[in-house]
CSV table of C-alpha atoms in Angstrom, one decimal:
chain,number,residue,atom,x,y,z
X,1,SER,CA,-0.8,-10.3,3.0
X,2,GLN,CA,-1.7,-11.0,6.6
X,3,GLN,CA,1.3,-13.2,7.1
X,4,GLY,CA,3.5,-12.3,10.0
X,5,GLU,CA,7.2,-12.1,10.0
X,6,GLU,CA,9.4,-13.4,12.8
X,7,ASP,CA,12.7,-11.9,13.8
X,8,PRO,CA,15.3,-13.2,14.1
X,9,GLN,CA,15.2,-16.0,11.6
X,10,ALA,CA,17.6,-18.0,13.7
X,11,LEU,CA,18.8,-17.7,17.3
X,12,SER,CA,21.4,-19.8,19.1
X,13,ILE,CA,21.8,-19.5,22.9
X,14,GLN,CA,23.3,-21.4,25.8
X,15,GLU,CA,21.1,-23.5,28.1
X,16,GLY,CA,19.8,-21.4,30.9
X,17,GLU,CA,19.7,-18.2,29.0
X,18,ASN,CA,16.5,-16.4,27.9
X,19,ALA,CA,15.4,-16.4,24.3
X,20,THR,CA,13.3,-13.6,22.8
X,21,MET,CA,11.7,-13.8,19.4
X,22,ASN,CA,9.6,-11.2,17.7
X,23,CYS,CA,6.6,-11.2,15.3
X,24,SER,CA,5.3,-8.4,13.2
X,25,TYR,CA,2.1,-8.4,11.2
X,26,LYS,CA,0.3,-6.1,8.9
X,27,THR,CA,-3.5,-6.1,9.5
X,28,SER,CA,-5.8,-5.8,12.5
X,29,ILE,CA,-6.2,-9.0,14.4
X,30,ASN,CA,-8.5,-10.7,16.9
X,31,ASN,CA,-5.9,-12.9,18.5
X,32,LEU,CA,-2.3,-13.9,18.1
X,33,GLN,CA,-1.0,-17.4,18.8
X,34,TRP,CA,2.5,-18.9,19.1
X,35,TYR,CA,3.2,-22.4,17.9
X,36,ARG,CA,6.3,-24.6,18.3
X,37,GLN,CA,7.5,-27.1,15.7
X,38,ASN,CA,10.2,-29.7,16.5
X,39,SER,CA,12.2,-30.9,13.6
X,40,GLY,CA,10.2,-33.3,11.5
X,41,ARG,CA,7.0,-32.9,13.6
X,42,GLY,CA,3.8,-31.0,13.4
X,43,LEU,CA,3.0,-27.7,15.1
X,44,VAL,CA,2.1,-27.5,18.8
X,45,HIS,CA,0.1,-24.7,20.2
X,46,LEU,CA,1.9,-22.8,23.0
X,47,ILE,CA,-0.1,-19.7,23.9
X,48,LEU,CA,-2.8,-17.3,22.7
X,49,ILE,CA,-3.1,-13.6,23.4
X,50,ARG,CA,-6.2,-11.6,22.6
X,51,SER,CA,-6.1,-8.2,20.9
X,52,ASN,CA,-7.2,-6.5,24.1
X,53,GLU,CA,-4.4,-8.1,26.2
X,54,ARG,CA,-0.9,-6.8,26.5
X,55,GLU,CA,0.9,-9.6,28.3
X,56,LYS,CA,0.3,-13.2,29.1
X,57,HIS,CA,2.3,-15.9,30.9
X,58,SER,CA,2.4,-19.6,30.7
X,59,GLY,CA,5.1,-21.4,32.7
X,60,ARG,CA,8.4,-20.3,31.3
X,61,LEU,CA,6.7,-18.4,28.4
X,62,ARG,CA,5.9,-14.7,28.4
X,63,VAL,CA,4.1,-13.2,25.4
X,64,THR,CA,3.5,-9.5,24.8
X,65,LEU,CA,1.3,-7.8,22.3
X,66,ASP,CA,1.5,-4.2,21.0
X,67,THR,CA,-1.4,-3.7,18.6
X,68,SER,CA,-0.3,-0.1,17.9
X,69,LYS,CA,2.9,-1.4,16.5
X,70,LYS,CA,1.4,-4.6,15.2
X,71,SER,CA,4.0,-6.7,16.9
X,72,SER,CA,4.3,-9.4,19.5
X,73,SER,CA,7.2,-11.0,21.3
X,74,LEU,CA,7.7,-14.4,22.8
X,75,LEU,CA,10.2,-14.8,25.7
X,76,ILE,CA,11.3,-18.2,26.9
X,77,THR,CA,13.1,-18.0,30.2
X,78,ALA,CA,15.7,-20.4,31.5
X,79,SER,CA,15.9,-22.2,28.2
X,80,ARG,CA,16.5,-25.9,28.0
X,81,ALA,CA,18.0,-28.1,25.2
X,82,ALA,CA,14.4,-29.4,24.7
X,83,ASP,CA,13.3,-25.9,23.7
X,84,THR,CA,15.3,-26.3,20.4
X,85,ALA,CA,12.6,-25.9,17.7
X,86,SER,CA,11.1,-23.5,15.3
X,87,TYR,CA,8.6,-21.0,16.7
X,88,PHE,CA,5.8,-19.5,14.6
X,89,CYS,CA,3.4,-16.7,15.3
X,90,ALA,CA,0.0,-17.0,13.8
X,91,THR,CA,-2.7,-14.3,13.5
X,92,ASP,CA,-6.4,-14.5,12.7
X,93,GLY,CA,-7.4,-11.2,11.1
X,94,THR,CA,-10.8,-9.7,11.6
X,95,GLY,CA,-13.1,-11.5,9.2
X,96,ALA,CA,-10.6,-14.3,8.6
X,97,ASN,CA,-11.6,-18.0,8.8
X,98,ASN,CA,-8.1,-19.3,9.2
X,99,LEU,CA,-4.7,-18.6,10.8
X,100,PHE,CA,-1.9,-16.8,8.9
X,101,PHE,CA,1.5,-18.1,10.0
X,102,GLY,CA,4.8,-16.2,10.0
X,103,THR,CA,8.1,-17.5,8.6
X,104,GLY,CA,9.3,-18.7,11.9
X,105,THR,CA,12.3,-18.4,14.2
X,106,ARG,CA,14.6,-21.4,14.5
X,107,LEU,CA,15.9,-21.6,18.1
X,108,THR,CA,18.9,-23.7,19.0
X,109,VAL,CA,19.6,-24.1,22.7
X,110,ILE,CA,23.1,-25.4,23.3
X,111,PRO,CA,23.5,-27.7,26.3
R,1,GLU,CA,-7.7,-38.3,23.3
R,2,ALA,CA,-6.2,-39.3,19.9
R,3,GLY,CA,-4.6,-36.6,17.9
R,4,VAL,CA,-4.8,-35.8,14.2
R,5,ALA,CA,-3.7,-38.8,12.2
R,6,GLN,CA,-2.0,-38.5,8.8
R,7,SER,CA,-0.6,-41.0,6.4
R,8,PRO,CA,1.7,-41.7,4.7
R,9,ARG,CA,4.4,-39.9,6.7
R,10,TYR,CA,6.9,-39.9,3.8
R,11,LYS,CA,6.4,-40.2,0.1
R,12,ILE,CA,8.9,-39.8,-2.8
R,13,ILE,CA,7.5,-39.6,-6.3
R,14,GLU,CA,8.6,-38.6,-9.7
R,15,LYS,CA,7.3,-35.4,-11.3
R,16,ARG,CA,4.0,-35.9,-13.2
R,17,GLN,CA,3.0,-38.7,-10.9
R,18,SER,CA,0.1,-38.5,-8.6
R,19,VAL,CA,0.0,-38.8,-4.8
R,20,ALA,CA,-2.7,-38.8,-2.1
R,21,PHE,CA,-2.6,-38.0,1.5
R,22,TRP,CA,-5.1,-39.0,4.1
R,23,CYS,CA,-6.1,-37.3,7.3
R,24,ASN,CA,-8.3,-38.3,10.3
R,25,PRO,CA,-9.0,-35.3,12.5
R,26,ILE,CA,-9.7,-35.3,16.3
R,27,SER,CA,-13.0,-36.9,17.0
R,28,GLY,CA,-15.8,-34.4,17.0
R,29,HIS,CA,-13.8,-31.6,15.3
R,30,ALA,CA,-16.0,-30.2,12.6
R,31,THR,CA,-13.3,-28.0,11.0
R,32,LEU,CA,-10.4,-29.5,9.0
R,33,TYR,CA,-7.5,-27.7,7.4
R,34,TRP,CA,-4.8,-28.7,4.9
R,35,TYR,CA,-1.7,-26.6,5.1
R,36,GLN,CA,1.4,-26.7,2.8
R,37,GLN,CA,4.7,-26.0,4.5
R,38,ILE,CA,7.7,-25.6,2.2
R,39,LEU,CA,11.1,-26.1,3.9
R,40,GLY,CA,12.1,-23.0,5.8
R,41,GLN,CA,8.7,-21.3,5.6
R,42,GLY,CA,5.6,-21.2,7.7
R,43,PRO,CA,2.5,-23.2,6.9
R,44,LYS,CA,0.2,-21.9,4.2
R,45,LEU,CA,-3.5,-22.8,4.1
R,46,LEU,CA,-4.6,-24.8,1.1
R,47,ILE,CA,-8.2,-25.6,2.0
R,48,GLN,CA,-10.5,-25.5,5.0
R,49,PHE,CA,-13.6,-27.7,5.5
R,50,GLN,CA,-16.5,-27.2,7.8
R,51,ASN,CA,-18.0,-30.7,8.1
R,52,ASN,CA,-18.0,-31.8,4.5
R,53,GLY,CA,-18.3,-28.3,3.0
R,54,VAL,CA,-15.5,-26.1,1.8
R,55,VAL,CA,-15.1,-22.8,3.7
R,56,ASP,CA,-12.0,-21.6,1.9
R,57,ASP,CA,-10.0,-23.0,-1.0
R,58,SER,CA,-8.8,-19.8,-2.5
R,59,GLN,CA,-5.1,-20.8,-2.2
R,60,LEU,CA,-5.6,-24.3,-3.5
R,61,PRO,CA,-4.0,-24.8,-7.0
R,62,LYS,CA,-7.1,-26.4,-8.4
R,63,ASP,CA,-5.4,-27.4,-11.7
R,64,ARG,CA,-3.5,-30.1,-9.9
R,65,PHE,CA,-4.7,-30.2,-6.3
R,66,SER,CA,-8.0,-31.6,-5.1
R,67,ALA,CA,-9.4,-32.4,-1.7
R,68,GLU,CA,-12.5,-34.0,-0.3
R,69,ARG,CA,-14.0,-34.7,3.0
R,70,LEU,CA,-16.7,-37.2,2.5
R,71,LYS,CA,-19.1,-37.7,5.4
R,72,GLY,CA,-17.4,-34.8,7.2
R,73,VAL,CA,-14.8,-36.8,9.0
R,74,ASP,CA,-11.7,-38.1,7.1
R,75,SER,CA,-10.2,-36.1,4.3
R,76,THR,CA,-8.0,-36.8,1.3
R,77,LEU,CA,-5.7,-34.4,-0.4
R,78,LYS,CA,-4.6,-35.4,-3.9
R,79,ILE,CA,-1.9,-33.9,-6.2
R,80,GLN,CA,-2.0,-34.8,-9.9
R,81,PRO,CA,0.3,-34.3,-11.7
R,82,ALA,CA,3.0,-33.4,-9.2
R,83,LYS,CA,5.6,-30.8,-9.9
R,84,LEU,CA,9.0,-30.3,-8.3
R,85,GLU,CA,7.8,-27.2,-6.4
R,86,ASP,CA,5.2,-29.4,-4.6
R,87,SER,CA,7.9,-30.8,-2.5
R,88,ALA,CA,6.8,-29.8,1.0
R,89,VAL,CA,5.2,-31.1,4.2
R,90,TYR,CA,1.4,-31.3,4.0
R,91,LEU,CA,-0.1,-30.7,7.4
R,92,CYS,CA,-3.6,-31.6,8.4
R,93,ALA,CA,-5.2,-29.8,11.3
R,94,SER,CA,-8.5,-29.7,13.0
R,95,SER,CA,-10.5,-27.6,15.4
R,96,ASP,CA,-13.9,-27.7,17.0
R,97,ARG,CA,-14.9,-24.3,15.7
R,98,VAL,CA,-15.2,-22.7,12.2
R,99,ARG,CA,-13.3,-19.5,13.1
R,100,PRO,CA,-9.8,-19.8,14.7
R,101,SER,CA,-10.4,-16.7,16.8
R,102,GLY,CA,-9.6,-17.6,20.3
R,103,ASN,CA,-9.4,-21.2,19.4
R,104,THR,CA,-6.6,-23.7,19.2
R,105,ILE,CA,-5.9,-25.6,16.0
R,106,TYR,CA,-4.4,-29.1,16.5
R,107,PHE,CA,-1.9,-30.3,13.9
R,108,GLY,CA,-1.0,-33.8,12.7
R,109,GLU,CA,2.7,-34.8,12.2
R,110,GLY,CA,2.5,-34.1,8.5
R,111,SER,CA,3.1,-36.0,5.3
R,112,TRP,CA,6.5,-35.2,3.8
R,113,LEU,CA,6.5,-35.2,0.0
R,114,THR,CA,9.6,-35.2,-2.2
R,115,VAL,CA,9.1,-34.8,-5.9
R,116,VAL,CA,12.1,-35.8,-8.0
């Protein structure tokens, strides 16, 4: 299966702290994306990192990719209560027509 | 720009009944996806359309699920007869390219199905 796995499954932090969540996958990829899902809502695209990139930033988000270890991490700095959501990584394997989503990390930021 | 529209948002049915979900993708997006998301899990692709043709339906339980995208715009996903394990959120998504590589997929808010 190409499906990724996020770690940890759940994370609870205080507002202002940094949150790090990890994603591991099994097959070669072209790109890896991170999505956020607020409770009861659809998924929202956060950031995409290509297989030839090692690190990417977008606002308070920092994504790293290690293709040798088949893993990625998402760092949210200076977390806010509004960051409370589930975060999913999604990969598009070479030759694949769709995205394969991981199981998600449920982040709770306590005000 | 309007997002992906889905209806109904919530539906409760008894097992063995049928249900249909509707999706209107972002204007101009040729590719449309239906994902199933069971509580606590990530979305799983059911079917992918390119215009009105099927690109991938390998994960669609064809004995009870069907989907169509007439005229290459709106799409309908039907479940008949429903089983308890079909309780999930059904997410419609669209993109302007066939392959997701380097491309963003835009999701609707989902249709929540509870089968009792």
